[in-house]
Amino acid sequence: MALQPVFQETIAAVATATGAAGVGIVRISGPDAFTVADRLTSGKRAAANQPTHTLRRVTICDPNTQEPLDDALLAVFHGPRSLTGENVVEIQGHGGMVTLQRVLSACLAGGARAARPGEFTERAFRNGKMDLAQAEAVAALVSSQTVAAQRAALRQVSGELSDAVNEAAVVLQEALALIEASIDFPEEIGDADPVQVDAPLAHAETMVRSLLSTAGYGRRLQEGLTIVLAGRPNVGKSSLLNALSGTQRAIVTPIPGTTRDIVEEALNLQGLPVRALDTAGIRDTFDPVEQIGVARAREAMRSADVVVAVLDAADGTLTAEDVLLLESLAPQPHVVAVNKSDAADPAELIESATAVTPDAAIVPVSATTQEGLSLLSEAIVRTVTGNAAGAGSDAPLVTSARHEAALRAALDALLAARATLAEGLPLEMIAVDVHGTLQSLGEITGAATREEIIAGIFARFCLGK
Ligand code: GDP
C-alpha cells in the first residue's frame, strides 16, 4: 500500500536502556527507514524487499568507511503495519553503550535524524495507531513499579480506558442528536421529551462517576505514596518496617533520587508502590545532633501521605508522649498500629487511642508473628485512597491526574446539563453543556486536546520510546 507520510523526516534512536546488556536495539522510523538501513548493510538484499515482520542477519557497517560495527538482526516492518504506522527498521545487535552509539551514529550518517524523546510514540499517535490515553500508558508501562501498576498500564495501552470514555461519548451523542433535531426541526419534531433526553445523560453520568471512583487508587498506582513510621523508641518501628518489607517487598529497589540518610524501604502495599521511612533511623543517624534528627523526623511526617503511629501494646496505656504524637497527627491522614499484640492484650490501648483519634484506623499488629500486617496495609491504602474502587477491580482504572481532571470537568458539565434540563430551560443551553462534556472527554483520548498539552505529554517520555 502506498503511504502518505505525515512526517517527512526519518528518525532514529537507541530504543533499549544503555548498559552492558546482551541485546541492544536501534530503531529507525520514517519514509526513508529502508534506504537508511540499506546504507548500513552492504548486503545484496534491499530492506524494502524483505518481507514485513521478518528478521534477517546482517553486518552493520559505517556508511562512510565501511568499517563493520556490529553483527545484528534486521527487523523490518512495512507501514502502516508498524509501531509508528511508518516504515520501521529495528537493528537488533549487541548491547553496550559504545556499540549502540556507533550504530546510531551510522544511522545518522545514513540520513536519519536523532529522534526526540517520545517521538516514536508521538508518530504512532499522529498516524492514528493509538490515541492519547494509550500513548500515555506506554510511558506509564515503562516506568511502572509494581505488578498492579504494570497491569493497569498494559490494559490502558490496549485501549480499555479509551473504550470506556468513548462509550460515554457515544451515549452523549445520542442525547445531543435528540436535542439538535428538535432545535433544527422544531416544526417536524416538536420539543424534545425531557425524560428521553435525560436518560442518556443519566447513563453517561453513571459511567463517568464509575471511572472517577477508581482515580483515588489508580493515581497512586502511578505516583506511589510515602508513609512514615513514627513513635517512641522501642515500640517496634524498625521491626514493623522489616516485617512489612519482608511480606510485602516491592520488586524495585528504593526509588532513585531519594535521600539516603534515612532508613527507607520500598514496599508494595495492595499493589501500590510505597516509600516507607522509619523516623527511628533519622534519630539514630543524627544522634550527636539530635535537634536535626528530630526536625527531619517532623519534616518527613509533614510531607508523608500517611503517618503510621506505632504504639506498644505492652505499655497497656498511652504514655504522655504517645498522646502528644496522636494529637499532632490530627490534621493529617494517619493510622495507628498497636504493635507487640502477641505479647500483651491490645484492647485497652486501642480504646484509649480511639478516644484521642476517633477517626483513624487502629490496627493491632505484631511485627514478630506478622499477625495483622495485611489489615494494617489495607488500612494505610484506604486512608490515602478513600473508599476508591480499584484494587483487584476489573473496571478500567484512571491512573493519571490529567485524566481525572478531564473527567471531573466532564462531570461538572454533565451535571449542569441535567440541571438545565430539569429547570426546563432552552435546549440550546443544554446542548452547550453536553458539548462541553464531550470536549472534556475528548481531552483524554486526544480527540480534543490542545496542541501544547500533547507536546508536553510526549516531551516527558524517555528517549527511544
Ligand atoms: P524501634 O526503636 O521503635 O524501631 O523498635 P525496634 O523495632 O527496634 O524494637 C524494639 C524491641 O521490641 C526489640 O527488642 C524487638 O524485638 C521488640 N519487638 C518489636 N516488635 C515486636 C512484636 O511485635 N512483638 C514482640 N513481642 N516484640 C517486638
CSV table of N, CA, C and O and ligand atoms in Angstrom, one decimal, residues 232-239 280 339-340 342-343 366-368, ligand 1:
chain,number,residue,atom,x,y,z
A,232,ARG,N,7.6,6.3,69.8
A,232,ARG,CA,8.7,6.3,70.8
A,232,ARG,C,9.7,5.3,70.4
A,232,ARG,O,9.4,4.3,69.8
A,233,PRO,N,10.9,5.4,70.9
A,233,PRO,CA,11.9,4.4,70.7
A,233,PRO,C,11.4,3.1,71.3
A,233,PRO,O,10.7,3.1,72.3
A,234,ASN,N,11.8,2.0,70.7
A,234,ASN,CA,11.5,0.6,71.2
A,234,ASN,C,10.0,0.1,71.1
A,234,ASN,O,9.7,-1.0,71.5
A,235,VAL,N,9.2,0.9,70.4
A,235,VAL,CA,7.8,0.4,70.2
A,235,VAL,C,7.8,-0.6,69.1
A,235,VAL,O,6.8,-1.4,69.0
A,236,GLY,N,8.8,-0.6,68.3
A,236,GLY,CA,8.9,-1.7,67.3
A,236,GLY,C,8.8,-1.1,65.8
A,236,GLY,O,8.4,-1.8,64.9
A,237,LYS,N,9.2,0.2,65.6
A,237,LYS,CA,9.0,0.7,64.3
A,237,LYS,C,9.9,0.0,63.3
A,237,LYS,O,9.4,-0.4,62.2
A,238,SER,N,11.2,-0.2,63.6
A,238,SER,CA,12.1,-0.8,62.7
A,238,SER,C,11.6,-2.3,62.4
A,238,SER,O,11.7,-2.7,61.3
A,239,SER,N,11.2,-3.0,63.5
A,239,SER,CA,10.7,-4.3,63.3
A,239,SER,C,9.5,-4.4,62.4
A,239,SER,O,9.4,-5.3,61.6
A,280,ALA,N,12.9,6.4,63.3
A,280,ALA,CA,13.9,6.0,64.2
A,280,ALA,C,15.3,6.1,63.6
A,280,ALA,O,16.2,6.5,64.2
A,339,ASN,N,1.4,-2.2,68.1
A,339,ASN,CA,2.4,-3.3,67.9
A,339,ASN,C,2.5,-4.2,69.2
A,339,ASN,O,2.1,-3.8,70.2
A,340,LYS,N,3.2,-5.3,69.0
A,340,LYS,CA,3.5,-6.3,70.1
A,340,LYS,C,2.2,-6.9,70.6
A,340,LYS,O,2.2,-7.2,71.8
A,342,ASP,N,1.2,-9.6,70.2
A,342,ASP,CA,1.4,-11.0,70.6
A,342,ASP,C,1.8,-11.1,72.1
A,342,ASP,O,1.5,-12.1,72.8
A,343,ALA,N,2.4,-10.0,72.6
A,343,ALA,CA,3.0,-10.0,73.9
A,343,ALA,C,2.0,-9.5,75.0
A,343,ALA,O,2.1,-9.9,76.2
A,366,SER,N,1.5,-7.5,65.1
A,366,SER,CA,2.7,-8.0,65.7
A,366,SER,C,3.8,-8.1,64.7
A,366,SER,O,3.6,-8.9,63.7
A,367,ALA,N,4.8,-7.3,64.8
A,367,ALA,CA,5.9,-7.4,63.9
A,367,ALA,C,6.6,-8.8,64.0
A,367,ALA,O,7.1,-9.4,63.1
A,368,THR,N,6.5,-9.4,65.2
A,368,THR,CA,7.1,-10.7,65.5
A,368,THR,C,6.4,-11.8,64.8
A,368,THR,O,7.0,-12.6,64.1
B,1,GDP,P1,12.0,0.9,67.4
B,1,GDP,O1,13.0,1.6,68.2
B,1,GDP,O2,10.7,1.5,67.5
B,1,GDP,O3,12.4,0.9,65.9
B,1,GDP,O4,11.8,-0.6,67.9
B,1,GDP,P2,12.5,-1.9,67.4
B,1,GDP,O5,12.0,-2.4,66.1
B,1,GDP,O6,14.0,-1.7,67.5
B,1,GDP,O7,12.0,-2.9,68.5
B,1,GDP,C1,12.3,-2.7,69.9
B,1,GDP,C2,12.2,-4.1,70.6
B,1,GDP,O8,10.8,-4.6,70.5
B,1,GDP,C3,13.0,-5.2,70.0
B,1,GDP,O9,13.6,-5.9,71.1
B,1,GDP,C4,12.1,-6.0,69.2
B,1,GDP,O10,12.5,-7.4,69.1
B,1,GDP,C5,10.8,-5.9,70.0
B,1,GDP,N1,9.6,-6.0,69.2
B,1,GDP,C6,9.3,-5.4,68.1
B,1,GDP,N2,8.2,-5.8,67.6
B,1,GDP,C7,7.7,-6.7,68.4
B,1,GDP,C8,6.5,-7.5,68.4
B,1,GDP,O11,5.6,-7.4,67.5
B,1,GDP,N3,6.3,-8.4,69.4
B,1,GDP,C9,7.2,-8.5,70.4
B,1,GDP,N4,7.0,-9.4,71.4
B,1,GDP,N5,8.4,-7.8,70.4
B,1,GDP,C10,8.6,-6.9,69.4
